[in-house]
Short mmCIF file of C-alpha atoms in Angstrom, two decimals:
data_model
loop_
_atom_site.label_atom_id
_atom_site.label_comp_id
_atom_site.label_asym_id
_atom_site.label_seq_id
_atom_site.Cartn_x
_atom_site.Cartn_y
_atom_site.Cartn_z
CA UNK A 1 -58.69 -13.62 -62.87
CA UNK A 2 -60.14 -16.76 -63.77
CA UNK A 3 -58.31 -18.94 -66.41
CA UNK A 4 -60.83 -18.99 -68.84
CA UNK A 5 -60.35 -15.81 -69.73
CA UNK A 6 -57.19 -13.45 -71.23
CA UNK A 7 -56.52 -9.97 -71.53
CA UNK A 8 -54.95 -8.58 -74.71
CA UNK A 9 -53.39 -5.32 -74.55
CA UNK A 10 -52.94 -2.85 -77.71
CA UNK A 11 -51.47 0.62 -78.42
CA UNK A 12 -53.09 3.58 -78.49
CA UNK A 13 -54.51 4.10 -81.45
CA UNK A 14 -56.16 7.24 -81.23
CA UNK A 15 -54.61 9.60 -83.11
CA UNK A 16 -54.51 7.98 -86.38
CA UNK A 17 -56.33 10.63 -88.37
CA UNK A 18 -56.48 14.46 -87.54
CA UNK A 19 -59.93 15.36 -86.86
CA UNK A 20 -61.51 19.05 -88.24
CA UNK A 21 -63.97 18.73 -85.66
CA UNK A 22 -62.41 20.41 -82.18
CA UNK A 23 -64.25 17.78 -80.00
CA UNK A 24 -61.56 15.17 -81.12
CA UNK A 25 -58.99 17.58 -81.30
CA UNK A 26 -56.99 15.40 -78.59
CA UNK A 27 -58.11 12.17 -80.94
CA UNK A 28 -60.43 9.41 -81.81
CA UNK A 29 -61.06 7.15 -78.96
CA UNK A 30 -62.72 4.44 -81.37
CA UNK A 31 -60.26 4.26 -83.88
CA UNK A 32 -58.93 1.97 -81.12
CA UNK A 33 -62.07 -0.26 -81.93
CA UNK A 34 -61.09 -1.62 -85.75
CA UNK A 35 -57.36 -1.27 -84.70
CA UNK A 36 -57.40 -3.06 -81.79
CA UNK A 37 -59.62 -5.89 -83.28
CA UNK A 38 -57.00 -6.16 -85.92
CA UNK A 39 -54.03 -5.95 -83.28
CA UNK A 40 -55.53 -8.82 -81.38
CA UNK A 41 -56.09 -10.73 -84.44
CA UNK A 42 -52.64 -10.79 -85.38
CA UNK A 43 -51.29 -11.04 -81.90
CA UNK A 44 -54.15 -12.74 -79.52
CA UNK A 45 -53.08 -15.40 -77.54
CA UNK A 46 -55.96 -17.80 -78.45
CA UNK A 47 -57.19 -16.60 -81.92
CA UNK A 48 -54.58 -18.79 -83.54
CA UNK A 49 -52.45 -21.33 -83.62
CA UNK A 50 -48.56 -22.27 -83.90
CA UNK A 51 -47.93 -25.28 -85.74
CA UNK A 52 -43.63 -24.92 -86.98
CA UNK A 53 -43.54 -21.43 -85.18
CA UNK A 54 -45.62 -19.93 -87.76
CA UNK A 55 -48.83 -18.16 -86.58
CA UNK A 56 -52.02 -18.93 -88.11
CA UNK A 57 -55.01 -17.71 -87.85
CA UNK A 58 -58.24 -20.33 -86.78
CA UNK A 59 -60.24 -19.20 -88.95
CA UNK A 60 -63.56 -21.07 -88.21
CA UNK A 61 -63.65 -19.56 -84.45
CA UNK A 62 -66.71 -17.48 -84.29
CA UNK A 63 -65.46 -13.71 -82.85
CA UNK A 64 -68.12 -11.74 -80.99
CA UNK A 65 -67.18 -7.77 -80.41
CA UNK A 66 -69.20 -6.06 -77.42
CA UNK A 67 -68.42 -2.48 -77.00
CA UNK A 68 -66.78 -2.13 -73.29
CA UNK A 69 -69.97 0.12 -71.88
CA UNK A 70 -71.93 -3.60 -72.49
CA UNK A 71 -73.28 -5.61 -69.47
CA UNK A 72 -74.00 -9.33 -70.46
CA UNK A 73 -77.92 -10.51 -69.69
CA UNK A 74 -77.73 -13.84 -71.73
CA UNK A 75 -75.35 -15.78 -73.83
CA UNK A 76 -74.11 -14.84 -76.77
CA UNK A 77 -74.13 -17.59 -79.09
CA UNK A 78 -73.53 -18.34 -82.99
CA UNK A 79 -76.95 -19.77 -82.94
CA UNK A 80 -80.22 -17.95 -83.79
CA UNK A 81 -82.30 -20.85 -85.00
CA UNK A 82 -84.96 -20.59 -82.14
CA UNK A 83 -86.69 -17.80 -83.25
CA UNK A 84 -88.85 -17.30 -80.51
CA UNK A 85 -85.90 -16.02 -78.16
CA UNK A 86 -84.87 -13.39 -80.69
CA UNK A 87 -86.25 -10.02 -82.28
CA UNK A 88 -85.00 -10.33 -85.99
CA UNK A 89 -84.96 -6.64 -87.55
CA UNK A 90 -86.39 -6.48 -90.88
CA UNK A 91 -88.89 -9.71 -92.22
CA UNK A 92 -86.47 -9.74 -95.28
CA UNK A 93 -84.57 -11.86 -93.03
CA UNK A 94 -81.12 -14.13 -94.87
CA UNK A 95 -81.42 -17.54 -95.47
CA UNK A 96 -78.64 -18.48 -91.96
CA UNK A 97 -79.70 -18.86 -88.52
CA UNK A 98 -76.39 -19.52 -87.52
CA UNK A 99 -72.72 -17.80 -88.00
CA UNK A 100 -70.70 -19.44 -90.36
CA UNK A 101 -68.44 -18.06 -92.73
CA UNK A 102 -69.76 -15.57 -95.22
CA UNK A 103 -72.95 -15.11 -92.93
CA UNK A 104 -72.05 -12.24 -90.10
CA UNK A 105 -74.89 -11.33 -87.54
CA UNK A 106 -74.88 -8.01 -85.65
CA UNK A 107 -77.49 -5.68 -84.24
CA UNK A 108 -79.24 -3.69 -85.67
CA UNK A 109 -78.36 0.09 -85.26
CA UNK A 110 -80.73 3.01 -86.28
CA UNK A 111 -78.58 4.84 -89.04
CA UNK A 112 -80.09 2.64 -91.81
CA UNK A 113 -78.56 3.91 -94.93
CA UNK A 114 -76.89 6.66 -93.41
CA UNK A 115 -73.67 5.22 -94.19
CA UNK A 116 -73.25 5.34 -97.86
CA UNK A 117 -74.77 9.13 -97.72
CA UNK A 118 -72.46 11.15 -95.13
CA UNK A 119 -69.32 10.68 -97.32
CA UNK A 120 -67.92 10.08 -100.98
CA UNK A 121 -68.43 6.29 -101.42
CA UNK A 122 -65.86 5.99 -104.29
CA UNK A 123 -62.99 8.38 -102.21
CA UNK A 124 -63.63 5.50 -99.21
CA UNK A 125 -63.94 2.48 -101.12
CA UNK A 126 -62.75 3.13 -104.69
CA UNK A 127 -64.71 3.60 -107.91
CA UNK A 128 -65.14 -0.32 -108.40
CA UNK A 129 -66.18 -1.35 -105.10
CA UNK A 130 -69.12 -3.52 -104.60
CA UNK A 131 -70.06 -1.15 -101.80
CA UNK A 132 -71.40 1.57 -104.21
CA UNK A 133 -73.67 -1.19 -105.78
CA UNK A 134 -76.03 -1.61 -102.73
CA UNK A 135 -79.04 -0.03 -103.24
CA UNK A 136 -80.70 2.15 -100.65
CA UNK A 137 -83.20 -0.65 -99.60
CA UNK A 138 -80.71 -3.29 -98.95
CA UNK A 139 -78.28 -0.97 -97.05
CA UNK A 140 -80.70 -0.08 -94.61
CA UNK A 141 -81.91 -4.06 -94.23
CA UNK A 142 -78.60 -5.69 -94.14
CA UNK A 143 -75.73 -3.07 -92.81
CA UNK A 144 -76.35 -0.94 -90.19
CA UNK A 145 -74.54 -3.28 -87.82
CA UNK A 146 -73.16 -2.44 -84.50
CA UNK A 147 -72.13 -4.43 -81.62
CA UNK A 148 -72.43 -6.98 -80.77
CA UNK A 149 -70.61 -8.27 -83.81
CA UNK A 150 -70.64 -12.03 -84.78
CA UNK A 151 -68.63 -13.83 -87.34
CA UNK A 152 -66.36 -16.31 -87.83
CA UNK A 153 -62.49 -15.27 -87.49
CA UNK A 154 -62.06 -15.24 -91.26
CA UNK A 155 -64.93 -12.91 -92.10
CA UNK A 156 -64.16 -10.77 -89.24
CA UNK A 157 -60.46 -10.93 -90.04
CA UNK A 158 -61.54 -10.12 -93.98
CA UNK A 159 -63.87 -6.98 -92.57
CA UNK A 160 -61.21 -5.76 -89.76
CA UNK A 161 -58.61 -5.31 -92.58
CA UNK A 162 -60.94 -2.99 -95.14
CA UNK A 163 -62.08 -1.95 -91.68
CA UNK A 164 -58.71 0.08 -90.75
CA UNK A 165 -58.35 1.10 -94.33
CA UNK A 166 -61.66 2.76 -94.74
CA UNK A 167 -61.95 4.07 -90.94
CA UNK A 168 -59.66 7.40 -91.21
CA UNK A 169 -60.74 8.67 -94.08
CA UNK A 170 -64.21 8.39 -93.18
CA UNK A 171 -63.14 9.64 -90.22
CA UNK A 172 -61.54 12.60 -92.23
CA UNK A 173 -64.69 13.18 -94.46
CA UNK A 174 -66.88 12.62 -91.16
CA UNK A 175 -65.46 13.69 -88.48
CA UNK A 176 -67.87 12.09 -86.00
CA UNK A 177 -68.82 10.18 -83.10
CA UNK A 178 -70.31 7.03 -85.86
CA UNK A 179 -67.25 7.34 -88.34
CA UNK A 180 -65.63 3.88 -87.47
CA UNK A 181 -69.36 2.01 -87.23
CA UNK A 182 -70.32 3.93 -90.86
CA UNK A 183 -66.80 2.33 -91.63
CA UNK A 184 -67.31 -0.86 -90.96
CA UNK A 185 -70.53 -0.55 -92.72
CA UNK A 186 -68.61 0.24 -95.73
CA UNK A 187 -66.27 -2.75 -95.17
CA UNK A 188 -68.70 -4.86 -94.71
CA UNK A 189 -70.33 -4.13 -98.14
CA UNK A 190 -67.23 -3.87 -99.93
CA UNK A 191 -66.98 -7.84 -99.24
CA UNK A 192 -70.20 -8.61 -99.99
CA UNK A 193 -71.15 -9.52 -96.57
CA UNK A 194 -74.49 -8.79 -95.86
CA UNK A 195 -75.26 -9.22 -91.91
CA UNK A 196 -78.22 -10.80 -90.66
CA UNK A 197 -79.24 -8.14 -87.95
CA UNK A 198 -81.28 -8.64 -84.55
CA UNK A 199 -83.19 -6.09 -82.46
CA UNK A 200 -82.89 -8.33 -79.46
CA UNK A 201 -79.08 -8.20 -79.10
CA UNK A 202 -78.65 -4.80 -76.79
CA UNK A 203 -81.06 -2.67 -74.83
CA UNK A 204 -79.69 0.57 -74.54
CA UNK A 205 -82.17 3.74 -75.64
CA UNK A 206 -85.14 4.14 -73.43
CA UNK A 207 -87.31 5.47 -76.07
CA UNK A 208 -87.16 3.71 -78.75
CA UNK A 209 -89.24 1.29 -80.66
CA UNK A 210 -86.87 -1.05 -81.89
CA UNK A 211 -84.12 -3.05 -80.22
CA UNK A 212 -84.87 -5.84 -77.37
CA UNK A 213 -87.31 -3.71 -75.36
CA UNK A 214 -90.07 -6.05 -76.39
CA UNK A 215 -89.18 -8.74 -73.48
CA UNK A 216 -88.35 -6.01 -70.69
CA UNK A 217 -92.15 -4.70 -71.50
CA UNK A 218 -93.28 -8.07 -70.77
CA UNK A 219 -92.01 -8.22 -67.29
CA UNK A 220 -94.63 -7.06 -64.40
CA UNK A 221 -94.25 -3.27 -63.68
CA UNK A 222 -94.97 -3.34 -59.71
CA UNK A 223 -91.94 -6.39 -59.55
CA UNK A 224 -89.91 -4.87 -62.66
CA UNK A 225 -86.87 -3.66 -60.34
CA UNK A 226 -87.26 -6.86 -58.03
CA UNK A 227 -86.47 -8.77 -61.59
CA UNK A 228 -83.65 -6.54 -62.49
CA UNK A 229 -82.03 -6.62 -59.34
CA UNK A 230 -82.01 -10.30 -59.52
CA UNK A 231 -81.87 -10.40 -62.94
CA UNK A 232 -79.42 -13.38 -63.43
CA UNK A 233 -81.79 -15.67 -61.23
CA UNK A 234 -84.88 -14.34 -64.15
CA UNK A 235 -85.78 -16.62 -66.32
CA UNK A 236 -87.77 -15.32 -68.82
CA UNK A 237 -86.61 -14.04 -72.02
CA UNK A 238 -84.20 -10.79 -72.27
CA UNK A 239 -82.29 -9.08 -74.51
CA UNK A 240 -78.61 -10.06 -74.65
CA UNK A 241 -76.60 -7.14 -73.87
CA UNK A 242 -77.51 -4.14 -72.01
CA UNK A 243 -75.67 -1.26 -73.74
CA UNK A 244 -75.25 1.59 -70.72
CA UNK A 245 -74.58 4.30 -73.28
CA UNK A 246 -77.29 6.68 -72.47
CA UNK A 247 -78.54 8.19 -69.18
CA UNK A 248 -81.11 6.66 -66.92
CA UNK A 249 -83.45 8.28 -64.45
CA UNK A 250 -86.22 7.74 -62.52
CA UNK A 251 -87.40 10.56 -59.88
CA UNK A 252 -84.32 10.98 -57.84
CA UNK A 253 -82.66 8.29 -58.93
CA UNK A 254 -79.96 8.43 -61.79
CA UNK A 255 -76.94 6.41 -63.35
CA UNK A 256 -74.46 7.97 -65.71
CA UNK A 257 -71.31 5.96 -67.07
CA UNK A 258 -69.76 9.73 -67.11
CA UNK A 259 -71.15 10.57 -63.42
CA UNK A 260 -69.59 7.39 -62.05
CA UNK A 261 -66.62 7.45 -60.04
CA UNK A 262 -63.29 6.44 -61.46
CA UNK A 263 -61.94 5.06 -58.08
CA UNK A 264 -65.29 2.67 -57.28
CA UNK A 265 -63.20 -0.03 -57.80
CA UNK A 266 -61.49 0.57 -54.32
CA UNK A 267 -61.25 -0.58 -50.64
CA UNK A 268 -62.65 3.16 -49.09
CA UNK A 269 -64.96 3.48 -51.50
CA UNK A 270 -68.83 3.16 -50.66
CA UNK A 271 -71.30 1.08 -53.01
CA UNK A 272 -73.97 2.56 -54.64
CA UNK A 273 -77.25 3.73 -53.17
CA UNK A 274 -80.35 0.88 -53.68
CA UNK A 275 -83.49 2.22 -55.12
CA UNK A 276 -86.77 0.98 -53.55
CA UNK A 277 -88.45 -1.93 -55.50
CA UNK A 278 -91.56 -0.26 -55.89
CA UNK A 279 -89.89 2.65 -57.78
CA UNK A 280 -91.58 2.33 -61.00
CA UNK A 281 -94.93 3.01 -59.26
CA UNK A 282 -93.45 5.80 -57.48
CA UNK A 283 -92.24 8.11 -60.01
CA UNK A 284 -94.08 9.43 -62.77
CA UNK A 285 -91.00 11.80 -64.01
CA UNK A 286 -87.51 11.85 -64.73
CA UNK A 287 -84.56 14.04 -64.02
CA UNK A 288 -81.40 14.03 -66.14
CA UNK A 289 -78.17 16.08 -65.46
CA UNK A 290 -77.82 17.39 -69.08
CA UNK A 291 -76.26 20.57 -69.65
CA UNK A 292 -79.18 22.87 -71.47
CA UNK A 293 -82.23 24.78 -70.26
CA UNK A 294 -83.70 21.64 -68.60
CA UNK A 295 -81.01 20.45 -66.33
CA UNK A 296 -82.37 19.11 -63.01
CA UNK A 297 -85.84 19.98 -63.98
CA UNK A 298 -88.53 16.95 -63.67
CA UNK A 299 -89.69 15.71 -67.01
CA UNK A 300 -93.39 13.94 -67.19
CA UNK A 301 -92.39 10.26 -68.37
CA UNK A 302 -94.54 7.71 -70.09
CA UNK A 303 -95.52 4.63 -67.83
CA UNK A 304 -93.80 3.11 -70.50
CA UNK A 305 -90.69 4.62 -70.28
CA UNK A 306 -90.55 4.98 -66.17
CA UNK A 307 -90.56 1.01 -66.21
CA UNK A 308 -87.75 0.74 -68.77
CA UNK A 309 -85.67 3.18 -66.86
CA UNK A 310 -86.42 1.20 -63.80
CA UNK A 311 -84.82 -1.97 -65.58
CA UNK A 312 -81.97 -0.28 -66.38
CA UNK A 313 -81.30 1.60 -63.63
CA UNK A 314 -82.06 -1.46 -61.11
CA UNK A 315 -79.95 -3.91 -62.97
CA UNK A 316 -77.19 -1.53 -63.31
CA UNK A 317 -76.56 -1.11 -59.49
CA UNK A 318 -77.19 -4.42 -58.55
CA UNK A 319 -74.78 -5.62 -61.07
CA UNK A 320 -72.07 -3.10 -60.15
CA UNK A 321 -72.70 -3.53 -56.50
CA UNK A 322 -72.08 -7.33 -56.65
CA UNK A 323 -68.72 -6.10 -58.56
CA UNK A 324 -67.53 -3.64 -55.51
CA UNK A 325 -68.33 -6.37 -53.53
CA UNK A 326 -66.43 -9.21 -55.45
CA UNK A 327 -63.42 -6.54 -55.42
CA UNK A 328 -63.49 -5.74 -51.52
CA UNK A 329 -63.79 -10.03 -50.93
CA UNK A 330 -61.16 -10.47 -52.60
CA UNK A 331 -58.69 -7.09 -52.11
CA UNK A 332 -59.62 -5.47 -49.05
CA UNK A 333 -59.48 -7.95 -45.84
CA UNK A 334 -57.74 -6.83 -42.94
CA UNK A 335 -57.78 -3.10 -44.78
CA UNK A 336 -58.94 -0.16 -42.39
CA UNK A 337 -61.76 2.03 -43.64
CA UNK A 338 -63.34 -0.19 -45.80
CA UNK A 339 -66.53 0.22 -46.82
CA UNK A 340 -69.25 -1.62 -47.82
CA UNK A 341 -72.19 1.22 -47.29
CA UNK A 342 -74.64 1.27 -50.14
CA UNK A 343 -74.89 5.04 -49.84
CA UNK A 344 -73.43 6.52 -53.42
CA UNK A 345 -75.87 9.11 -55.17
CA UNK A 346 -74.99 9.53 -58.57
CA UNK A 347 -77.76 12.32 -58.69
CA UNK A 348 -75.74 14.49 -55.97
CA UNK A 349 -72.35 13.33 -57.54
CA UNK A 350 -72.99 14.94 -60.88
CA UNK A 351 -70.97 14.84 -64.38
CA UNK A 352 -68.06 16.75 -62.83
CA UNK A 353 -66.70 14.23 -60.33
CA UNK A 354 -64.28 12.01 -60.98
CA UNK A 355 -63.27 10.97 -57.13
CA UNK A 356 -65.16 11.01 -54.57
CA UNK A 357 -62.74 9.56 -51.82
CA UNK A 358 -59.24 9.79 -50.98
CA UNK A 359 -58.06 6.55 -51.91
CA UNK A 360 -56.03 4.25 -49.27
CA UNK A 361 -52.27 3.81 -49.57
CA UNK A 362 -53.40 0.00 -50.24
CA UNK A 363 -55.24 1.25 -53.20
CA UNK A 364 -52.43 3.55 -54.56
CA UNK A 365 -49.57 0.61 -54.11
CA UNK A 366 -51.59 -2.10 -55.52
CA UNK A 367 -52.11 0.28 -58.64
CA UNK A 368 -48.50 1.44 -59.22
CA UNK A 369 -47.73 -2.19 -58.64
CA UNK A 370 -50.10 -3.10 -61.38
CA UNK A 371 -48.45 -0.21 -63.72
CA UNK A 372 -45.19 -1.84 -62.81
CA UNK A 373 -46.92 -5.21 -64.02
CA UNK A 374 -48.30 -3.94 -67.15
CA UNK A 375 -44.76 -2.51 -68.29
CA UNK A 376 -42.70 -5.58 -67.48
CA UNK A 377 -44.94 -8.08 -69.04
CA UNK A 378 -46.90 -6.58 -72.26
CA UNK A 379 -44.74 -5.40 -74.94
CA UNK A 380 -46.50 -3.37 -77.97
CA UNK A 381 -45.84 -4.66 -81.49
#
C-alpha cells in the first residue's frame, strides 16, 4: 500500500443496542459508523499529535467520512467557493464556502425533517437541547446530512461524541436501517451546527431529481459509457462520489454490491464482463433481480434513466476491472490458473452467490497469512 495512506482498525461495534426489529437481530452494522469515527479519533495514527507523550487532537484538520460502498470521481476538498462546479441544495444557502470550524458541509440526503419526527426528541437529546428548537423549515434545509461528511476535526470530534450518545437509543426507538444518520442529525443540531449541504457530492439513486445527476445528464448519450469507462481521463464536470448503494441495470446487463463475488479480489478469479459502448441506445428496459412479483421481468425505462444506469453501470466495471487487474500485477505472477478473462455476469450470478471459484492455495495462504498479520500487529483499545 502506498505510504500516503493508513489503515485504522476498530472493534466491532455492532451489537451495542438490542434491536426489536428481527432484521438486526444479529446487530447493527452502522453503529460501527459513529463508533468507529470516534475510535479513530482517539486512536488514529495521523489525526493528532504527541508533543510530552500526551495525545492531542489537531483540531483544525478538515475530516471527510465516505461511506465504504463510495467510488471517488473528483476531489474532495474543503473548498466550495466555485460555484459553478457544485449543485448547492436549497437557495437558503449559509454564509461559508469553505469548511472551517463551526461550518460542516455534507450532502444532502432525502429524509428532510424526518429526523426530529420518527422518535421522542427530548428522550434522545434531553428536554433542553437546542435540537428541539429547530423548526421544521430549517431541519429540512440545513440537516439531513449524509456522507460525504466534511468538517474540521474539532466539529467532527464535538458531533462524533453526541453522535455515540444519541445513536442507540435512536436506534432503540427506531430500529432502522437510517437510525445512526437520523442520529447524527440530532447531534448535529444539538451543537448548533447547521451543515451547508450539496446535491453534487454523490450520485447514487437512478431516479431521482436531486443529487449530482445534473452533470451525468449533460454528457452525450450515444458516448455516455465510452465516458464512464474512461471516466478518470473526462474532463467535464461530475459529481464527487458515486454511492453504489442501489442496483443498476440496463437490458442484460446488471451490477449489485450484494451479487458481487466475495473472492474477486483473487488470482483464479475472472474480471467482469464489458458492456458494449453503444448500450444506452440499445436497451430501452431494465431488469433487476429483486425478490417480488417482478423479478427478472423487463421494465420499460425512461431514456433518461437508461443513460444514467449506463453511467453507473459502465464506470463501475471499468473501475473494478482496473482493481482485479492492479491485484493480479501485483499478487499473481508466476501463479497457475490465473485469469484475466473479462467474462463475469452478475445477471447469471444472482444475489445468492457468494463464490464463484475455488480459490488457489496462493489465495488461501496469503489470506491466513494476512489474519496472522492483523492479530500480531493491531491491538483493540
Amino acid at each position: 500500500m502506498s505510504g500516503m495512506f493508513d489503515i485504522h482498525f476498530t472493534p466491532d461495534f455492532m451489537e451495542m443496542a438490542e434491536s426489536s426489529n428481527p432484521y438486526y437481530s444479529e446487530g447493527y452494522a452502522y453503529f460501527n459508523k459513529p463508533f468507529g469515527v470516534r475510535h479513530w479519533l482517539r486512536h488514529g495514527k495521523y489525526i493528532g499529535n504527541n508533543k510530552n507523550h500526551e495525545r492531542k487532537l489537531d483540531k483544525d484538520v478538515v475530516v471527510i467520512l465516505v461511506d465504504p460502498d463510495m467510488i471517488l470521481l473528483r476531489p474532495i476538498t474543503d473548498d466550495f467557493s466555485n460555484e459553478a462546479k457544485h449543485i448547492f441544495a436549497s437557495k437558503r444557502k449559509l454564509k461559508e464556502f469553505r469548511v472551517k470550524h463551526g461550518s460542516p458541509f455534507a450532502q444532502r440526503y432525502l429524509y428532510g425533517s424526518d429526523w426530529r419526527l420518527n422518535v421522542t426528541m427530548s428522550d434522545i437529546a434531553g428536554n433542553d437541547s437546542p435540537a428541539l428548537e429547530v423548526e421544521e423549515k430549517e431541519a429540512a434545509d440545513f440537516y439531513p446530512a449524509g456522507p460525504p461528511y466534511i468538517a474540521t476535526a474539532k466539529d467532527m470530534h464535538n458531533i462524533v461524541i453526541k453522535w455515540t450518545e444519541f445513536v442507540t437509543k435512536v436506534f432503540e426507538e427506531f430500529p432502522y436501517l437510517m437510525a445512526e444518520m437520523h442520529a447524527y442529525s440530532i447531534a448535529a443540531a444539538n451543537l448548533k451546527l447547521p451543515h451547508q449541504l450539496v446535491d453534487s457530492m454523490m450520485i447514487s439513486d437512478v431516479p431521482a431529481n436531486r443529487e449530482g445527476w445534473k452533470f451525468i445528464d449533460k454528457m452525450p448519450v450515444a458516448h455516455r459509457c465510452d465516458i464512464a469507462s474512461n471516466i478518470y481521463e473526462y474532463s467535464g464536470k461530475l459529481p464527487k462520489t458515486l454511492h453504489y448503494c442501489q442496483d443498476y441495470a440496463v437490458g442484460d446487463w446488471f451490477f449489485s454490491k450484494s451479487s458481487f463475488p466475495t473472492n474477486f479480489f483473487t488470482c483464479e478469479t475472472p474480471l467482469l464482463a464489458v458492456p458494449p459502448m453503444d448500450i444506452a441506445l440499445k436497451f430501452d428496459y431494465t431488469k433487476f433481480l429483486f425478490p417480488n412479483q417482478n423479478y427478472g421481468k423487463k421494465e420499460a425505462s425512461t431514456s433518461r434513466d437508461i443513460a444514467r444506469y449506463t453511467f453507473t453501470l459502465c464506470s463501475l466495471i471499468s473501475i473494478l476491472n482496473e482493481l482485479g487487474t492492479f491485484f493480479k500485477d501485483n499478487h499473481c505472477n508466476g501463479i497457475e490458473k490465473t485469469r484475466r478473462d473479462e467474462s463475469i455476469d452478475l445477471w447469471k450470478l444472482g444475489h445468492h452467490v457468494e463464490q464463484i471459484f475455488e480459490p488457489s492455495k496462493h489465495d488461501e495462504m496469503m489470506s491466513r497469512k494476512k489474519k496472522s498479520e492483523l492479530k500480531q500487529h493491531f491491538k483493540f483499545n
